[in-house]
Amino acid sequence: MAIDLTQNRPEFLQSGLSLDELNVDPIKQFELWFKQAIEADIIEPSAMSLATSDGLEVSLRTVLLKFFDDKGFVFFTNYASKKSKQIESNPQAALLFPWLALERQVKISGRVEKISTLESLNYFATRPKDSQLGAWASHQSSRLSSRQVLLTQFEAMKNKFKEGEIPLPDFWGGYRVVPHSIEFWQGRENRLHDRFIYKRVEDVWEISRLAP
Ligand SMILES: Cc1cc2nc3c(=O)[nH]c(=O)nc-3n(C[C@H](O)[C@H](O)[C@H](O)COP(=O)(O)O)c2cc1C
């Protein structure tokens, strides 16, 4: 092997996590950790891995969290992309926030639903014009014969929408992951990490400690 990774043994010593310090509401607990990730200046705390599967294949990619609240975790994408096709066939997904600088990760799994067109429109309107055009120009996840094809498509959209507001593409918008479980992981010494999982049982969140 070109690089020997077997001796890479980071120790996680920054902090611990106990049941008494956890908020009974996992969304509030997530909000606290999210704020701490921002304060710690980590790169893109809102970047999360999104795993989907159509039952045959599992696939994974990074997307950006744009909103979260009691209803769930929202990201935006192309509704004809690979991830969207998988979500259509199996509306279950997992999210992972790898906040490694804080020796933390948060894992979320849940049901995925499309947000309303109005919610997508409200967010689309806040995007810079070039990002709006980018959404129009890219048939995300389809094969491209060259970068030039993409740039030509971008120019064509720029021309098409040179006057007035750029409309929301009907193939673009948000999805909400409605969580049924949320796990908070804090690295500890000797691989004896702290893990707590919240599971929604009817309308109540039950918390359990998991072995690391
Ligand atoms: C930091 C980062 C943020 C990203 N954010 C998004 C996003 O919010 N929405 C999106 O559709 N793709 C985003 N992407 C691109 C996706 O990772 C992926 O390439 C794309 O969505 C196509 O995925 P799919 O073919 O599995 O559908 C991001 C990539 C990175 C590295």
PDB file of C-alpha atoms and ligand atoms in Angstrom:
ATOM      1  CA  MET A   1       0.000   0.000   0.000  1.00  0.00           C
ATOM      2  CA  ALA A   2       1.368   3.444  -0.937  1.00  0.00           C
ATOM      3  CA  ILE A   3       0.218   5.105   2.285  1.00  0.00           C
ATOM      4  CA  ASP A   4       0.166   3.191   5.554  1.00  0.00           C
ATOM      5  CA  LEU A   5      -2.945   4.236   7.456  1.00  0.00           C
ATOM      6  CA  THR A   6      -2.836   1.517  10.072  1.00  0.00           C
ATOM      7  CA  GLN A   7      -0.863   3.679  12.495  1.00  0.00           C
ATOM      8  CA  ASN A   8      -3.289   6.583  12.264  1.00  0.00           C
ATOM      9  CA  ARG A   9      -5.015   6.371  15.626  1.00  0.00           C
ATOM     10  CA  PRO A  10      -6.583   9.668  16.586  1.00  0.00           C
ATOM     11  CA  GLU A  11      -7.675   9.976  20.205  1.00  0.00           C
ATOM     12  CA  PHE A  12     -10.916  11.855  20.795  1.00  0.00           C
ATOM     13  CA  LEU A  13     -10.547  13.814  24.009  1.00  0.00           C
ATOM     14  CA  GLN A  14     -12.426  17.095  23.535  1.00  0.00           C
ATOM     15  CA  SER A  15     -15.592  16.335  25.460  1.00  0.00           C
ATOM     16  CA  GLY A  16     -18.225  13.830  26.447  1.00  0.00           C
ATOM     17  CA  LEU A  17     -21.979  13.555  26.230  1.00  0.00           C
ATOM     18  CA  SER A  18     -24.314  12.415  29.003  1.00  0.00           C
ATOM     19  CA  LEU A  19     -28.009  11.795  29.239  1.00  0.00           C
ATOM     20  CA  ASP A  20     -28.592  14.691  31.685  1.00  0.00           C
ATOM     21  CA  GLU A  21     -27.144  17.261  29.332  1.00  0.00           C
ATOM     22  CA  LEU A  22     -29.228  16.133  26.335  1.00  0.00           C
ATOM     23  CA  ASN A  23     -32.274  18.173  25.438  1.00  0.00           C
ATOM     24  CA  VAL A  24     -35.469  16.086  25.497  1.00  0.00           C
ATOM     25  CA  ASP A  25     -36.138  17.473  22.021  1.00  0.00           C
ATOM     26  CA  PRO A  26     -33.597  16.236  19.431  1.00  0.00           C
ATOM     27  CA  ILE A  27     -34.228  19.229  17.158  1.00  0.00           C
ATOM     28  CA  LYS A  28     -33.186  21.556  20.008  1.00  0.00           C
ATOM     29  CA  GLN A  29     -30.161  19.335  20.667  1.00  0.00           C
ATOM     30  CA  PHE A  30     -29.288  19.512  16.944  1.00  0.00           C
ATOM     31  CA  GLU A  31     -29.686  23.282  17.017  1.00  0.00           C
ATOM     32  CA  LEU A  32     -27.235  23.519  19.935  1.00  0.00           C
ATOM     33  CA  TRP A  33     -24.638  21.350  18.183  1.00  0.00           C
ATOM     34  CA  PHE A  34     -25.178  23.214  14.917  1.00  0.00           C
ATOM     35  CA  LYS A  35     -24.524  26.542  16.672  1.00  0.00           C
ATOM     36  CA  GLN A  36     -21.394  25.087  18.239  1.00  0.00           C
ATOM     37  CA  ALA A  37     -20.232  23.890  14.796  1.00  0.00           C
ATOM     38  CA  ILE A  38     -20.671  27.430  13.454  1.00  0.00           C
ATOM     39  CA  GLU A  39     -18.838  28.929  16.440  1.00  0.00           C
ATOM     40  CA  ALA A  40     -15.988  26.448  15.952  1.00  0.00           C
ATOM     41  CA  ASP A  41     -15.641  27.805  12.401  1.00  0.00           C
ATOM     42  CA  ILE A  42     -15.678  24.387  10.832  1.00  0.00           C
ATOM     43  CA  ILE A  43     -15.909  24.327   7.030  1.00  0.00           C
ATOM     44  CA  GLU A  44     -19.507  24.100   5.779  1.00  0.00           C
ATOM     45  CA  PRO A  45     -21.279  22.839   8.910  1.00  0.00           C
ATOM     46  CA  SER A  46     -24.419  22.562   6.788  1.00  0.00           C
ATOM     47  CA  ALA A  47     -22.820  20.063   4.393  1.00  0.00           C
ATOM     48  CA  MET A  48     -24.332  16.635   4.991  1.00  0.00           C
ATOM     49  CA  SER A  49     -24.058  13.268   3.311  1.00  0.00           C
ATOM     50  CA  LEU A  50     -27.384  12.091   1.953  1.00  0.00           C
ATOM     51  CA  ALA A  51     -27.836   8.351   1.432  1.00  0.00           C
ATOM     52  CA  THR A  52     -30.671   6.988  -0.684  1.00  0.00           C
ATOM     53  CA  SER A  53     -31.504   3.596  -2.117  1.00  0.00           C
ATOM     54  CA  ASP A  54     -33.972   2.233  -4.633  1.00  0.00           C
ATOM     55  CA  GLY A  55     -33.633  -1.249  -3.187  1.00  0.00           C
ATOM     56  CA  LEU A  56     -31.054  -2.337  -5.788  1.00  0.00           C
ATOM     57  CA  GLU A  57     -28.340   0.245  -5.310  1.00  0.00           C
ATOM     58  CA  VAL A  58     -27.344   2.507  -2.429  1.00  0.00           C
ATOM     59  CA  SER A  59     -25.980   5.924  -3.341  1.00  0.00           C
ATOM     60  CA  LEU A  60     -24.509   8.789  -1.406  1.00  0.00           C
ATOM     61  CA  ARG A  61     -23.615  12.423  -2.038  1.00  0.00           C
ATOM     62  CA  THR A  62     -23.121  15.735  -0.200  1.00  0.00           C
ATOM     63  CA  VAL A  63     -25.937  18.284  -0.129  1.00  0.00           C
ATOM     64  CA  LEU A  64     -26.458  21.461   1.889  1.00  0.00           C
ATOM     65  CA  LEU A  65     -28.990  21.712   4.676  1.00  0.00           C
ATOM     66  CA  LYS A  66     -31.042  24.872   4.125  1.00  0.00           C
ATOM     67  CA  PHE A  67     -33.692  24.745   6.863  1.00  0.00           C
ATOM     68  CA  PHE A  68     -34.522  22.625   9.842  1.00  0.00           C
ATOM     69  CA  ASP A  69     -37.313  22.697  12.382  1.00  0.00           C
ATOM     70  CA  ASP A  70     -39.766  20.332  14.089  1.00  0.00           C
ATOM     71  CA  LYS A  71     -41.013  19.225  10.679  1.00  0.00           C
ATOM     72  CA  GLY A  72     -37.622  18.053   9.445  1.00  0.00           C
ATOM     73  CA  PHE A  73     -34.458  18.811   7.502  1.00  0.00           C
ATOM     74  CA  VAL A  74     -34.710  20.470   4.082  1.00  0.00           C
ATOM     75  CA  PHE A  75     -32.310  20.440   1.118  1.00  0.00           C
ATOM     76  CA  PHE A  76     -32.719  21.514  -2.506  1.00  0.00           C
ATOM     77  CA  THR A  77     -31.951  19.642  -5.665  1.00  0.00           C
ATOM     78  CA  ASN A  78     -32.988  18.674  -9.176  1.00  0.00           C
ATOM     79  CA  TYR A  79     -36.136  16.522  -9.103  1.00  0.00           C
ATOM     80  CA  ALA A  80     -34.887  14.475 -12.096  1.00  0.00           C
ATOM     81  CA  SER A  81     -31.486  13.672 -10.552  1.00  0.00           C
ATOM     82  CA  LYS A  82     -30.390  10.211  -9.506  1.00  0.00           C
ATOM     83  CA  LYS A  83     -31.093  10.926  -5.839  1.00  0.00           C
ATOM     84  CA  SER A  84     -34.596  12.116  -6.699  1.00  0.00           C
ATOM     85  CA  LYS A  85     -35.324   8.991  -8.739  1.00  0.00           C
ATOM     86  CA  GLN A  86     -34.224   6.875  -5.799  1.00  0.00           C
ATOM     87  CA  ILE A  87     -36.344   8.932  -3.417  1.00  0.00           C
ATOM     88  CA  GLU A  88     -39.372   8.546  -5.713  1.00  0.00           C
ATOM     89  CA  SER A  89     -38.974   4.780  -5.677  1.00  0.00           C
ATOM     90  CA  ASN A  90     -38.142   4.553  -1.966  1.00  0.00           C
ATOM     91  CA  PRO A  91     -38.888   7.668   0.098  1.00  0.00           C
ATOM     92  CA  GLN A  92     -36.453   6.858   2.900  1.00  0.00           C
ATOM     93  CA  ALA A  93     -33.077   8.519   3.410  1.00  0.00           C
ATOM     94  CA  ALA A  94     -30.246   8.954   5.875  1.00  0.00           C
ATOM     95  CA  LEU A  95     -28.258  12.119   6.570  1.00  0.00           C
ATOM     96  CA  LEU A  96     -24.848  12.404   8.154  1.00  0.00           C
ATOM     97  CA  PHE A  97     -23.161  15.524   9.491  1.00  0.00           C
ATOM     98  CA  PRO A  98     -19.435  14.745   9.885  1.00  0.00           C
ATOM     99  CA  TRP A  99     -18.361  17.466  12.327  1.00  0.00           C
ATOM    100  CA  LEU A 100     -14.952  15.880  12.806  1.00  0.00           C
ATOM    101  CA  ALA A 101     -13.209  18.984  14.134  1.00  0.00           C
ATOM    102  CA  LEU A 102     -15.541  18.702  17.123  1.00  0.00           C
ATOM    103  CA  GLU A 103     -15.121  14.909  17.233  1.00  0.00           C
ATOM    104  CA  ARG A 104     -18.830  14.651  16.549  1.00  0.00           C
ATOM    105  CA  GLN A 105     -21.244  13.202  14.055  1.00  0.00           C
ATOM    106  CA  VAL A 106     -25.005  13.399  13.795  1.00  0.00           C
ATOM    107  CA  LYS A 107     -26.956  10.722  11.940  1.00  0.00           C
ATOM    108  CA  ILE A 108     -30.556  11.212  10.916  1.00  0.00           C
ATOM    109  CA  SER A 109     -32.886   8.828   9.190  1.00  0.00           C
ATOM    110  CA  GLY A 110     -36.405   9.351   8.047  1.00  0.00           C
ATOM    111  CA  ARG A 111     -39.066   9.576   5.439  1.00  0.00           C
ATOM    112  CA  VAL A 112     -38.545  11.993   2.563  1.00  0.00           C
ATOM    113  CA  GLU A 113     -41.242  14.228   1.161  1.00  0.00           C
ATOM    114  CA  LYS A 114     -41.248  17.005  -1.405  1.00  0.00           C
ATOM    115  CA  ILE A 115     -41.774  20.435   0.108  1.00  0.00           C
ATOM    116  CA  SER A 116     -44.509  22.629  -1.371  1.00  0.00           C
ATOM    117  CA  THR A 117     -43.870  24.573  -4.590  1.00  0.00           C
ATOM    118  CA  LEU A 118     -44.412  27.764  -2.622  1.00  0.00           C
ATOM    119  CA  GLU A 119     -41.657  26.866  -0.140  1.00  0.00           C
ATOM    120  CA  SER A 120     -39.303  26.029  -3.043  1.00  0.00           C
ATOM    121  CA  LEU A 121     -40.205  29.245  -4.795  1.00  0.00           C
ATOM    122  CA  ASN A 122     -39.514  31.309  -1.672  1.00  0.00           C
ATOM    123  CA  TYR A 123     -36.055  29.789  -1.367  1.00  0.00           C
ATOM    124  CA  PHE A 124     -35.290  29.903  -5.122  1.00  0.00           C
ATOM    125  CA  ALA A 125     -36.031  33.639  -5.086  1.00  0.00           C
ATOM    126  CA  THR A 126     -33.254  34.195  -2.505  1.00  0.00           C
ATOM    127  CA  ARG A 127     -30.593  32.519  -4.693  1.00  0.00           C
ATOM    128  CA  PRO A 128     -28.180  34.635  -6.721  1.00  0.00           C
ATOM    129  CA  LYS A 129     -29.240  34.987 -10.363  1.00  0.00           C
ATOM    130  CA  ASP A 130     -26.367  32.844 -11.660  1.00  0.00           C
ATOM    131  CA  SER A 131     -27.301  29.987  -9.313  1.00  0.00           C
ATOM    132  CA  GLN A 132     -30.887  30.246 -10.534  1.00  0.00           C
ATOM    133  CA  LEU A 133     -29.622  29.998 -14.111  1.00  0.00           C
ATOM    134  CA  GLY A 134     -27.361  27.115 -13.090  1.00  0.00           C
ATOM    135  CA  ALA A 135     -30.403  25.202 -11.861  1.00  0.00           C
ATOM    136  CA  TRP A 136     -32.072  25.747 -15.251  1.00  0.00           C
ATOM    137  CA  ALA A 137     -28.931  24.821 -17.207  1.00  0.00           C
ATOM    138  CA  SER A 138     -28.046  21.501 -15.589  1.00  0.00           C
ATOM    139  CA  HIS A 139     -29.907  18.234 -16.194  1.00  0.00           C
ATOM    140  CA  GLN A 140     -28.339  16.944 -13.014  1.00  0.00           C
ATOM    141  CA  SER A 141     -26.981  13.356 -13.095  1.00  0.00           C
ATOM    142  CA  SER A 142     -27.477  12.940 -16.872  1.00  0.00           C
ATOM    143  CA  ARG A 143     -24.453  12.303 -19.120  1.00  0.00           C
ATOM    144  CA  LEU A 144     -22.712  15.313 -20.644  1.00  0.00           C
ATOM    145  CA  SER A 145     -20.491  14.967 -23.717  1.00  0.00           C
ATOM    146  CA  SER A 146     -18.400  18.016 -22.741  1.00  0.00           C
ATOM    147  CA  ARG A 147     -18.235  20.966 -20.365  1.00  0.00           C
ATOM    148  CA  GLN A 148     -18.912  23.160 -23.398  1.00  0.00           C
ATOM    149  CA  VAL A 149     -22.404  21.691 -23.701  1.00  0.00           C
ATOM    150  CA  LEU A 150     -23.137  22.831 -20.139  1.00  0.00           C
ATOM    151  CA  LEU A 151     -21.733  26.318 -20.730  1.00  0.00           C
ATOM    152  CA  THR A 152     -23.755  26.666 -23.943  1.00  0.00           C
ATOM    153  CA  GLN A 153     -26.867  25.639 -22.058  1.00  0.00           C
ATOM    154  CA  PHE A 154     -26.091  28.211 -19.338  1.00  0.00           C
ATOM    155  CA  GLU A 155     -25.720  30.966 -21.965  1.00  0.00           C
ATOM    156  CA  ALA A 156     -28.968  29.882 -23.618  1.00  0.00           C
ATOM    157  CA  MET A 157     -30.794  30.187 -20.264  1.00  0.00           C
ATOM    158  CA  LYS A 158     -29.188  33.571 -19.614  1.00  0.00           C
ATOM    159  CA  ASN A 159     -30.553  34.727 -22.924  1.00  0.00           C
ATOM    160  CA  LYS A 160     -33.962  33.162 -22.424  1.00  0.00           C
ATOM    161  CA  PHE A 161     -34.445  34.828 -19.031  1.00  0.00           C
ATOM    162  CA  LYS A 162     -32.653  38.090 -19.653  1.00  0.00           C
ATOM    163  CA  GLU A 163     -35.694  40.101 -18.698  1.00  0.00           C
ATOM    164  CA  GLY A 164     -37.502  40.011 -15.376  1.00  0.00           C
ATOM    165  CA  GLU A 165     -37.488  37.393 -12.670  1.00  0.00           C
ATOM    166  CA  ILE A 166     -36.148  33.906 -13.349  1.00  0.00           C
ATOM    167  CA  PRO A 167     -38.994  31.445 -12.736  1.00  0.00           C
ATOM    168  CA  LEU A 168     -38.682  28.343 -10.569  1.00  0.00           C
ATOM    169  CA  PRO A 169     -37.918  25.350 -12.816  1.00  0.00           C
ATOM    170  CA  ASP A 170     -40.620  22.697 -12.450  1.00  0.00           C
ATOM    171  CA  PHE A 171     -37.823  20.095 -12.131  1.00  0.00           C
ATOM    172  CA  TRP A 172     -36.139  21.772  -9.163  1.00  0.00           C
ATOM    173  CA  GLY A 173     -37.047  22.190  -5.484  1.00  0.00           C
ATOM    174  CA  GLY A 174     -36.739  20.968  -1.944  1.00  0.00           C
ATOM    175  CA  TYR A 175     -37.123  17.733  -0.078  1.00  0.00           C
ATOM    176  CA  ARG A 176     -37.742  17.393   3.633  1.00  0.00           C
ATOM    177  CA  VAL A 177     -36.355  14.471   5.612  1.00  0.00           C
ATOM    178  CA  VAL A 178     -38.891  13.876   8.384  1.00  0.00           C
ATOM    179  CA  PRO A 179     -36.790  12.157  11.029  1.00  0.00           C
ATOM    180  CA  HIS A 180     -37.755   8.986  12.812  1.00  0.00           C
ATOM    181  CA  SER A 181     -34.341   8.696  14.446  1.00  0.00           C
ATOM    182  CA  ILE A 182     -31.513  11.086  15.266  1.00  0.00           C
ATOM    183  CA  GLU A 183     -28.212   9.954  16.741  1.00  0.00           C
ATOM    184  CA  PHE A 184     -25.607  12.168  18.411  1.00  0.00           C
ATOM    185  CA  TRP A 185     -22.073  10.768  18.555  1.00  0.00           C
ATOM    186  CA  GLN A 186     -19.250  12.255  20.592  1.00  0.00           C
ATOM    187  CA  GLY A 187     -15.758  10.755  20.358  1.00  0.00           C
ATOM    188  CA  ARG A 188     -14.158   9.660  23.650  1.00  0.00           C
ATOM    189  CA  GLU A 189     -10.909   8.140  24.848  1.00  0.00           C
ATOM    190  CA  ASN A 190     -10.013   4.502  24.045  1.00  0.00           C
ATOM    191  CA  ARG A 191     -12.790   4.261  21.443  1.00  0.00           C
ATOM    192  CA  LEU A 192     -15.360   4.335  24.269  1.00  0.00           C
ATOM    193  CA  HIS A 193     -17.432   6.935  22.487  1.00  0.00           C
ATOM    194  CA  ASP A 194     -20.751   8.351  23.659  1.00  0.00           C
ATOM    195  CA  ARG A 195     -23.745   7.654  21.430  1.00  0.00           C
ATOM    196  CA  PHE A 196     -27.357   8.589  22.076  1.00  0.00           C
ATOM    197  CA  ILE A 197     -30.192   7.805  19.715  1.00  0.00           C
ATOM    198  CA  TYR A 198     -33.606   9.479  19.775  1.00  0.00           C
ATOM    199  CA  LYS A 199     -36.391   7.411  18.230  1.00  0.00           C
ATOM    200  CA  ARG A 200     -39.857   8.702  17.595  1.00  0.00           C
ATOM    201  CA  VAL A 201     -42.398   6.388  19.179  1.00  0.00           C
ATOM    202  CA  GLU A 202     -45.826   7.726  18.324  1.00  0.00           C
ATOM    203  CA  ASP A 203     -45.357  11.397  19.198  1.00  0.00           C
ATOM    204  CA  VAL A 204     -42.716  10.972  21.864  1.00  0.00           C
ATOM    205  CA  TRP A 205     -38.936  10.901  21.441  1.00  0.00           C
ATOM    206  CA  GLU A 206     -37.326   8.029  23.337  1.00  0.00           C
ATOM    207  CA  ILE A 207     -33.621   8.302  24.070  1.00  0.00           C
ATOM    208  CA  SER A 208     -31.239   5.332  24.373  1.00  0.00           C
ATOM    209  CA  ARG A 209     -27.517   5.092  24.841  1.00  0.00           C
ATOM    210  CA  LEU A 210     -25.818   2.880  22.246  1.00  0.00           C
ATOM    211  CA  ALA A 211     -22.592   0.952  22.534  1.00  0.00           C
ATOM    212  CA  PRO A 212     -19.833   2.586  20.511  1.00  0.00           C
TER     213      PRO A 212
HETATM  214  C1  LIG B   1     -20.183  20.812  -0.403  1.00  0.00           C
HETATM  215  C2  LIG B   1     -21.177  20.310  -1.439  1.00  0.00           C
HETATM  216  C3  LIG B   1     -22.474  20.778  -1.400  1.00  0.00           C
HETATM  217  C4  LIG B   1     -23.411  20.326  -2.323  1.00  0.00           C
HETATM  218  N1  LIG B   1     -24.705  20.757  -2.216  1.00  0.00           N
HETATM  219  C5  LIG B   1     -25.646  20.266  -3.063  1.00  0.00           C
HETATM  220  C6  LIG B   1     -27.018  20.605  -2.897  1.00  0.00           C
HETATM  221  O1  LIG B   1     -27.413  21.322  -1.944  1.00  0.00           O
HETATM  222  N2  LIG B   1     -27.910  20.102  -3.784  1.00  0.00           N
HETATM  223  C7  LIG B   1     -27.533  19.281  -4.815  1.00  0.00           C
HETATM  224  O2  LIG B   1     -28.398  18.863  -5.591  1.00  0.00           O
HETATM  225  N3  LIG B   1     -26.251  18.912  -4.978  1.00  0.00           N
HETATM  226  C8  LIG B   1     -25.286  19.382  -4.129  1.00  0.00           C
HETATM  227  N4  LIG B   1     -23.972  19.009  -4.274  1.00  0.00           N
HETATM  228  C9  LIG B   1     -23.637  18.074  -5.391  1.00  0.00           C
HETATM  229  C10 LIG B   1     -24.016  16.642  -4.979  1.00  0.00           C
HETATM  230  O3  LIG B   1     -23.033  16.124  -4.092  1.00  0.00           O
HETATM  231  C11 LIG B   1     -24.172  15.680  -6.187  1.00  0.00           C
HETATM  232  O4  LIG B   1     -23.018  15.689  -6.994  1.00  0.00           O
HETATM  233  C12 LIG B   1     -25.385  16.047  -7.048  1.00  0.00           C
HETATM  234  O5  LIG B   1     -26.495  16.461  -6.277  1.00  0.00           O
HETATM  235  C13 LIG B   1     -25.799  14.879  -7.933  1.00  0.00           C
HETATM  236  O6  LIG B   1     -26.116  13.777  -7.110  1.00  0.00           O
HETATM  237  P1  LIG B   1     -26.938  12.505  -7.648  1.00  0.00           P
HETATM  238  O7  LIG B   1     -26.434  12.218  -9.054  1.00  0.00           O
HETATM  239  O8  LIG B   1     -26.631  11.415  -6.693  1.00  0.00           O
HETATM  240  O9  LIG B   1     -28.397  12.891  -7.655  1.00  0.00           O
HETATM  241  C14 LIG B   1     -23.015  19.413  -3.349  1.00  0.00           C
HETATM  242  C15 LIG B   1     -21.704  18.931  -3.358  1.00  0.00           C
HETATM  243  C16 LIG B   1     -20.806  19.356  -2.408  1.00  0.00           C
HETATM  244  C17 LIG B   1     -19.408  18.784  -2.415  1.00  0.00           C
END
